[in-house]
Each structure stands twice: as C-alpha cells, then as structure tokens.
C-alpha cells in the first residue's frame, strides 16, 4: 500500500506554526513550561486535533496524554508513537512538536488511505520532557516507567517553591500518582519521531536517521555558600567568594569533559544563580545546575566523579561550603534491533536516504524503553540548531520523516 501523504504537508506546517504561537514569549520565541497557561492551551489545541481525527483521548495523573486509534484487535498492546510539546525558555518550533504533530499526521494519512490497523496505534504526548520547571527531564515518561516514584515526584518543587502535586492538580490532573506507572508490555513497540538536534543528517544530505542508542544523561546540582560583603571594603585575601569558587568548578567540568579522549563526552553548566546579584556585593551564594552526557555511561560517571572531587578540593582550599545533589544519572538507551530494522525497511521502501546514529539529546523514549521495545527516527534540522528560536526543519524533511513513520506504523500494527 502506498503511504504517500494525501494531506498536504502545508496543513501540518500550519499546525506546527499555530502550536508555536502558543507561547509564554513573543513569537517566534517558543517558551512553554509545563503546567503554564501556554502549556495548557497547547495541550487543548493538540487534543482538539486528535479529537477531530477521531482518536480516543485519555490523560493520566501527571498529564501524559494518550490519543488512541483503535485497532481491530483492541485487546492487543498498542503501537506507541509521540513526543512532547513543552519547550524550554527561548526555544523553537520543532523540538518534540514534530514527533507529536508528525505522529498525528502519520495516523491521519493512514486513515485517509483506508488503512485499518490490527493493533491500536496510540499517540502519546508526554508531560515535561524538558527539565525547566522541576529540574528533572522526562518527568511524565520517567514516572510511567516508575524510574521516578510517586514519593520522589511529590518532593519536587519549582523555583517558587510550588510543589508538583499542587501544580498538576491545578492543571486538572488529579488522580493518584501511583496510577501513572505502567507495566512492561504497555506498548507492543514504541517509535518516536524527532529532529536530530545535531548537524550530521543535514551535513551528509540524508533524509532520516535511525537511532540505535540514546546518550546517557546526568545532572548534578551544586550549592556553594561563601561569605558576602562590601565589594570595596573587604580585601581580597579575606574573601570567600562563592562565584569565584563556582568559576573554578565550571572550568573544571569543561576540562574533564574535554579530556576523556571521546568526542561523545559533553559537560554544560546551564544554570548559575548568584546571590545577592548586586555589582558592589561579593557573591555569598551560588547555585549551579550541571548537565553531563556520554554514550558510555561509565565514562560519563568518571566526569561526574571528577566534578564531585573538585567540589571537595575547592571547598577546602577556598573555605566555602559546597553541597552537591545528584538529580539524575540515567543509563544509555539501546534501541530494539528489530524496530531499527523495521524503520530501515520503511526508509528504503519510501526511497529515503538514511544512516544509523546516536541520539545525543535525551528523549522520553529512553524511559519508555523500560516498558517496551523502542527506537527513534530522526529528521535533519538546519545547522544542527536546537533549543533556540531559529531552530528549523524544512517541510521536505518533516514530510520525509512522517512518510517513514507512517510506513513503519503500518508494518508494526498490521
Ligand atoms: C532535552 O531536550 C535534552 O536536554 O536533551
Ligand atoms: Mn528539548
Ligand atoms: Mn525533545
């Protein structure tokens, strides 16, 4: 059966643009933090599109949303696809949204072609893939896999001190958090479509990437407590400046990520909060949030350990106190070889060029892998740019990804 799109790609692009305009920031900047008013409006918009496609919609207690195209054997575990629609501050249009609206597009095209799935196909919109609000990524999928337990989830707070439980209930997700975890076999198989967030597909002129591994992410929070005071009155030898201590840690992380001998090791300090933040006041407190990744999680852990050791050393030498908190240290995800083969067969049948590759960003698929066989399908993004407003994937790239996904859903659900 041909799965060439009947719907025009322009309709999907229009939907992506509409979703992108639902933002806490002035378009084209997309900011959609979980449980914000923009997140809730974006959810309604996408649920409306799913309902219009005749999908049965259900939400769990953390807001993971399941839109199901019922198969002829509804008792069989469904084929899952989907991604997220939350967006970090100052983001673009495509991260996550291509996997949600592209997954929906694949379903709509198959419906128009008269395909009748045997297994149901379930589109999933995961809650808070991005760590912006609660400091931990893949909140919804992590809870679905019970990697984050309800007790751990209940302890999460945002920067304003508002708890996860209060915020999810205010957003209308009121059931017991215990009901979010799903058993192995919840999905028969799961495939996520996503932009690459790296430069390789575009540089090689390839249509799609078949993800064989997802790099192992970790995050360490660091709280430094020094001694504040007057920037003029307090002489240098007597200082316990929390920010200069932080500067040493930031450079040490860069140094150790650079020195593993592997291009796959990356280390970032993306948050640095300085207190009191006045030009004429010595910083007394600094909070860092660090992000360390590698496709080899043992090597990633060496960088993590080196950073912790550096904290001990800097604290002793500078007379400041440094506390660390491990937010997460997740393993590398390995795709299911059969699913990668199914994606490969679909790419060939669709006449698309491809390569097998590693995902360097993290994805909900990592956690779905705890309960089902998984794989991911990447499309190029311009210049490898992501997590920026100028993130871009062309209609051709998106259409190619949807085409390969649609063919894959046919082969998996038939
Ligand atoms: C998710 O966007 C990540 O940080 O990889
Ligand atoms: Mn992202
Ligand atoms: Mn993403």
Coordinates of N, CA, C and O in Angstrom, one line a residue, residues 54-142:
X54 N -10.7 11.7 15.3 CA -11.5 10.5 15.8 C -10.7 9.6 16.8 O -11.1 8.5 17.0
X55 N -9.6 10.2 17.4 CA -8.9 9.4 18.3 C -9.5 9.5 19.7 O -10.1 10.5 20.1
X56 N -9.4 8.4 20.5 CA -9.9 8.4 21.9 C -8.8 8.9 22.8 O -7.7 8.4 22.8
X57 N -9.2 9.9 23.6 CA -8.2 10.6 24.3 C -8.3 10.3 25.8 O -9.5 10.3 26.4
X58 N -7.2 10.1 26.5 CA -7.2 9.8 27.9 C -6.0 10.5 28.5 O -4.9 10.6 27.8
X59 N -6.1 11.0 29.7 CA -4.9 11.6 30.3 C -4.7 10.9 31.7 O -5.6 10.5 32.3
X60 N -3.4 10.8 32.0 CA -3.1 10.2 33.3 C -2.9 11.3 34.4 O -3.0 12.4 34.1
X61 N -2.5 10.8 35.6 CA -2.5 11.7 36.7 C -1.3 12.8 36.7 O -1.3 13.7 37.5
X62 N -0.4 12.6 35.7 CA 0.7 13.6 35.6 C 0.5 14.4 34.3 O 1.3 15.3 34.0
X63 N -0.6 14.0 33.6 CA -0.9 14.8 32.3 C -0.4 14.1 31.1 O -0.5 14.7 30.0
X64 N 0.3 13.0 31.2 CA 0.6 12.3 29.9 C -0.7 12.0 29.2 O -1.7 11.6 29.8
X65 N -0.7 12.3 27.9 CA -2.0 12.2 27.1 C -1.8 11.2 26.1 O -0.8 11.1 25.4
X66 N -2.9 10.3 26.0 CA -2.8 9.2 25.1 C -4.0 9.3 24.1 O -5.2 9.4 24.6
X67 N -3.7 9.4 22.9 CA -4.8 9.5 21.8 C -4.7 8.3 21.0 O -3.7 8.1 20.3
X68 N -5.8 7.5 21.1 CA -5.7 6.1 20.5 C -6.5 6.0 19.3 O -7.7 6.3 19.3
X69 N -5.9 5.4 18.3 CA -6.6 5.0 17.1 C -6.9 3.5 17.2 O -5.9 2.7 17.2
X70 N -8.1 3.2 17.5 CA -8.5 1.8 17.9 C -8.2 0.8 16.7 O -8.7 1.1 15.6
X71 N -7.5 -0.2 17.0 CA -7.3 -1.3 16.0 C -8.4 -2.3 16.0 O -9.3 -2.3 16.9
X72 N -8.3 -3.2 15.1 CA -9.4 -4.2 15.0 C -9.3 -5.3 16.1 O -10.2 -6.0 16.4
X73 N -8.1 -5.3 16.8 CA -7.9 -6.2 17.9 C -7.5 -5.3 19.1 O -6.3 -5.2 19.5
X74 N -8.5 -4.6 19.7 CA -8.2 -3.6 20.8 C -7.6 -4.2 22.0 O -7.0 -3.5 22.8
X75 N -7.7 -5.6 22.2 CA -7.1 -6.1 23.4 C -5.5 -6.3 23.2 O -4.8 -6.5 24.2
X76 N -5.0 -6.2 22.0 CA -3.6 -6.3 21.8 C -2.9 -5.0 22.3 O -3.5 -3.9 22.2
X77 N -1.7 -5.1 22.9 CA -1.0 -3.9 23.3 C -0.7 -3.0 22.0 O -0.4 -3.5 21.0
X78 N -0.9 -1.7 22.2 CA -0.8 -0.8 21.0 C 0.6 -0.6 20.6 O 1.6 -0.8 21.4
X79 N 0.7 0.0 19.4 CA 2.0 0.6 18.9 C 2.0 2.0 19.4 O 1.0 2.7 19.1
X80 N 3.0 2.4 20.0 CA 3.1 3.8 20.5 C 3.9 4.7 19.7 O 4.9 4.2 19.1
X81 N 3.6 5.9 19.5 CA 4.4 6.9 18.9 C 4.1 8.3 19.6 O 3.1 8.4 20.3
X82 N 5.0 9.3 19.5 CA 4.7 10.5 20.1 C 5.9 11.2 20.7 O 7.1 10.6 20.5
X83 N 5.8 12.3 21.4 CA 6.9 13.0 22.0 C 6.3 14.0 22.9 O 5.4 13.7 23.7
X84 N 6.9 15.3 23.0 CA 6.4 16.2 24.0 C 6.1 17.6 23.3 O 6.6 17.9 22.2
X85 N 5.4 18.4 24.0 CA 5.1 19.8 23.4 C 5.5 20.9 24.4 O 5.3 22.0 24.1
X86 N 6.1 20.5 25.6 CA 6.7 21.6 26.4 C 8.0 22.0 25.8 O 8.6 21.3 25.0
X87 N 8.4 23.3 26.1 CA 9.5 23.8 25.4 C 10.3 24.6 26.4 O 9.7 25.4 27.3
X88 N 11.6 24.5 26.4 CA 12.5 25.3 27.3 C 12.3 26.8 27.0 O 11.9 27.2 25.9
X89 N 12.7 27.7 27.9 CA 12.7 29.1 27.6 C 13.6 29.4 26.4 O 14.7 28.8 26.3
X90 N 13.0 30.2 25.5 CA 13.8 30.7 24.3 C 14.0 29.5 23.4 O 15.1 29.4 22.8
X91 N 13.0 28.7 23.2 CA 13.1 27.5 22.3 C 12.5 27.9 20.9 O 12.1 29.0 20.6
X92 N 12.5 26.8 20.1 CA 12.0 27.0 18.7 C 10.7 26.1 18.5 O 10.1 25.7 19.5
X93 N 10.4 25.9 17.3 CA 9.1 25.3 16.9 C 9.0 23.8 16.9 O 8.0 23.2 16.9
X94 N 10.2 23.1 16.8 CA 10.2 21.7 16.3 C 10.5 20.7 17.3 O 10.1 19.5 17.2
X95 N 11.3 21.0 18.3 CA 11.7 20.0 19.3 C 10.5 19.4 20.0 O 9.7 20.2 20.6
X96 N 10.3 18.1 19.8 CA 9.1 17.5 20.5 C 7.9 17.6 19.6 O 7.2 16.6 19.3
X97 N 7.6 18.8 19.1 CA 6.3 19.0 18.4 C 6.3 18.3 17.1 O 5.2 17.8 16.7
X98 N 7.4 18.1 16.5 CA 7.4 17.3 15.2 C 7.0 15.9 15.5 O 6.3 15.2 14.7
X99 N 7.4 15.3 16.6 CA 7.1 14.0 17.0 C 5.6 13.8 17.3 O 5.0 12.7 17.1
X100 N 5.0 14.9 17.9 CA 3.6 14.8 18.3 C 2.7 15.1 17.1 O 1.9 14.2 16.7
X101 N 2.9 16.2 16.4 CA 2.0 16.5 15.3 C 2.4 15.7 14.1 O 1.5 15.3 13.3
X102 N 3.7 15.3 13.9 CA 4.1 14.4 12.9 C 3.5 13.0 13.1 O 3.1 12.3 12.1
X103 N 3.4 12.5 14.3 CA 2.8 11.2 14.6 C 1.3 11.3 14.3 O 0.8 10.3 13.7
X104 N 0.7 12.4 14.7 CA -0.7 12.5 14.4 C -0.9 12.6 12.9 O -1.9 12.0 12.3
X105 N 0.0 13.2 12.2 CA -0.1 13.3 10.7 C 0.0 11.9 10.1 O -0.8 11.6 9.2
X106 N 0.9 11.1 10.6 CA 1.0 9.8 10.1 C -0.3 9.0 10.2 O -0.8 8.3 9.3
X107 N -0.9 9.2 11.4 CA -2.2 8.5 11.6 C -3.3 9.0 10.7 O -4.0 8.2 10.0
X108 N -3.3 10.3 10.5 CA -4.4 10.9 9.6 C -4.2 10.4 8.2 O -5.1 10.1 7.5
X109 N -2.9 10.4 7.7 CA -2.6 10.0 6.4 C -3.1 8.5 6.2 O -3.7 8.1 5.2
X110 N -2.8 7.7 7.2 CA -3.2 6.3 7.1 C -4.7 6.1 7.1 O -5.2 5.3 6.4
X111 N -5.3 6.9 7.9 CA -6.8 6.9 7.9 C -7.3 7.3 6.5 O -8.2 6.6 6.0
X112 N -6.8 8.3 5.9 CA -7.3 8.7 4.6 C -7.0 7.7 3.5 O -7.8 7.6 2.6
X113 N -6.0 6.9 3.7 CA -5.7 5.8 2.8 C -6.5 4.6 3.0 O -6.4 3.6 2.3
X114 N -7.3 4.6 4.1 CA -8.2 3.5 4.3 C -7.5 2.3 5.1 O -8.1 1.2 5.2
X115 N -6.3 2.6 5.6 CA -5.7 1.5 6.4 C -6.4 1.2 7.6 O -6.9 2.2 8.3
X116 N -6.5 0.0 8.0 CA -7.2 -0.4 9.2 C -6.2 -1.2 10.1 O -5.8 -2.3 9.8
X117 N -5.7 -0.6 11.1 CA -4.7 -1.2 12.0 C -5.3 -2.4 12.7 O -6.4 -2.4 13.1
X118 N -4.5 -3.5 12.9 CA -4.9 -4.6 13.7 C -4.6 -4.2 15.2 O -5.6 -4.2 16.0
X119 N -3.4 -3.9 15.5 CA -3.1 -3.3 16.8 C -3.5 -1.8 16.8 O -3.3 -1.1 15.8
X120 N -4.0 -1.4 17.9 CA -4.3 0.1 18.1 C -2.9 0.8 17.9 O -1.9 0.3 18.2
X121 N -3.1 2.1 17.5 CA -1.9 3.0 17.4 C -2.2 4.1 18.4 O -3.2 4.7 18.3
X122 N -1.3 4.3 19.3 CA -1.5 5.3 20.3 C -0.5 6.4 20.3 O 0.7 6.2 20.3
X123 N -1.0 7.6 20.1 CA -0.1 8.8 20.1 C 0.0 9.3 21.5 O -1.0 9.5 22.2
X124 N 1.3 9.5 22.0 CA 1.5 9.9 23.4 C 2.1 11.3 23.4 O 3.0 11.6 22.7
X125 N 1.5 12.2 24.2 CA 2.1 13.5 24.4 C 2.6 13.4 25.9 O 1.8 13.4 26.8
X126 N 3.9 13.4 26.1 CA 4.5 13.2 27.4 C 4.5 14.5 28.1 O 4.8 15.6 27.5
X127 N 4.3 14.5 29.4 CA 4.4 15.7 30.2 C 5.9 16.0 30.5 O 6.6 15.1 31.0
X128 N 6.2 17.2 30.3 CA 7.5 17.8 30.7 C 8.7 16.9 30.4 O 9.4 16.4 31.3
X129 N 9.0 16.8 29.1 CA 10.3 16.2 28.7 C 11.4 17.1 29.1 O 12.5 16.7 29.5
X130 N 11.1 18.4 29.1 CA 12.1 19.4 29.5 C 12.2 19.6 31.0 O 11.2 19.6 31.7
X131 N 13.4 19.8 31.5 CA 13.6 19.8 33.0 C 13.3 21.2 33.6 O 13.5 21.4 34.8
X132 N 12.8 22.2 32.8 CA 12.8 23.6 33.2 C 12.2 23.8 34.5 O 12.7 24.5 35.4
X133 N 11.0 23.3 34.7 CA 10.3 23.7 35.9 C 10.7 22.9 37.2 O 10.9 23.5 38.3
X134 N 10.9 21.6 37.1 CA 11.2 20.8 38.3 C 12.6 20.3 38.3 O 13.0 19.6 39.2
X135 N 13.4 20.7 37.3 CA 14.9 20.4 37.3 C 15.2 19.0 36.9 O 16.4 18.6 36.9
X136 N 14.2 18.2 36.5 CA 14.4 16.8 36.1 C 13.7 16.6 34.8 O 12.5 16.9 34.6
X137 N 14.4 16.1 33.8 CA 13.8 15.9 32.4 C 13.0 14.6 32.4 O 13.1 13.7 33.2
X138 N 12.1 14.6 31.4 CA 11.3 13.4 31.1 C 10.4 13.0 32.2 O 10.3 11.8 32.6
X139 N 9.8 14.0 32.8 CA 9.0 13.7 34.1 C 7.9 12.7 33.8 O 7.8 11.7 34.6
X140 N 7.1 12.9 32.8 CA 6.0 12.0 32.5 C 6.4 10.6 32.1 O 5.9 9.6 32.7
X141 N 7.4 10.5 31.3 CA 7.8 9.1 30.8 C 8.6 8.5 32.0 O 8.6 7.2 32.2
X142 N 9.4 9.3 32.7 CA 10.1 8.7 33.9 C 9.1 8.1 34.9 O 9.4 7.1 35.5

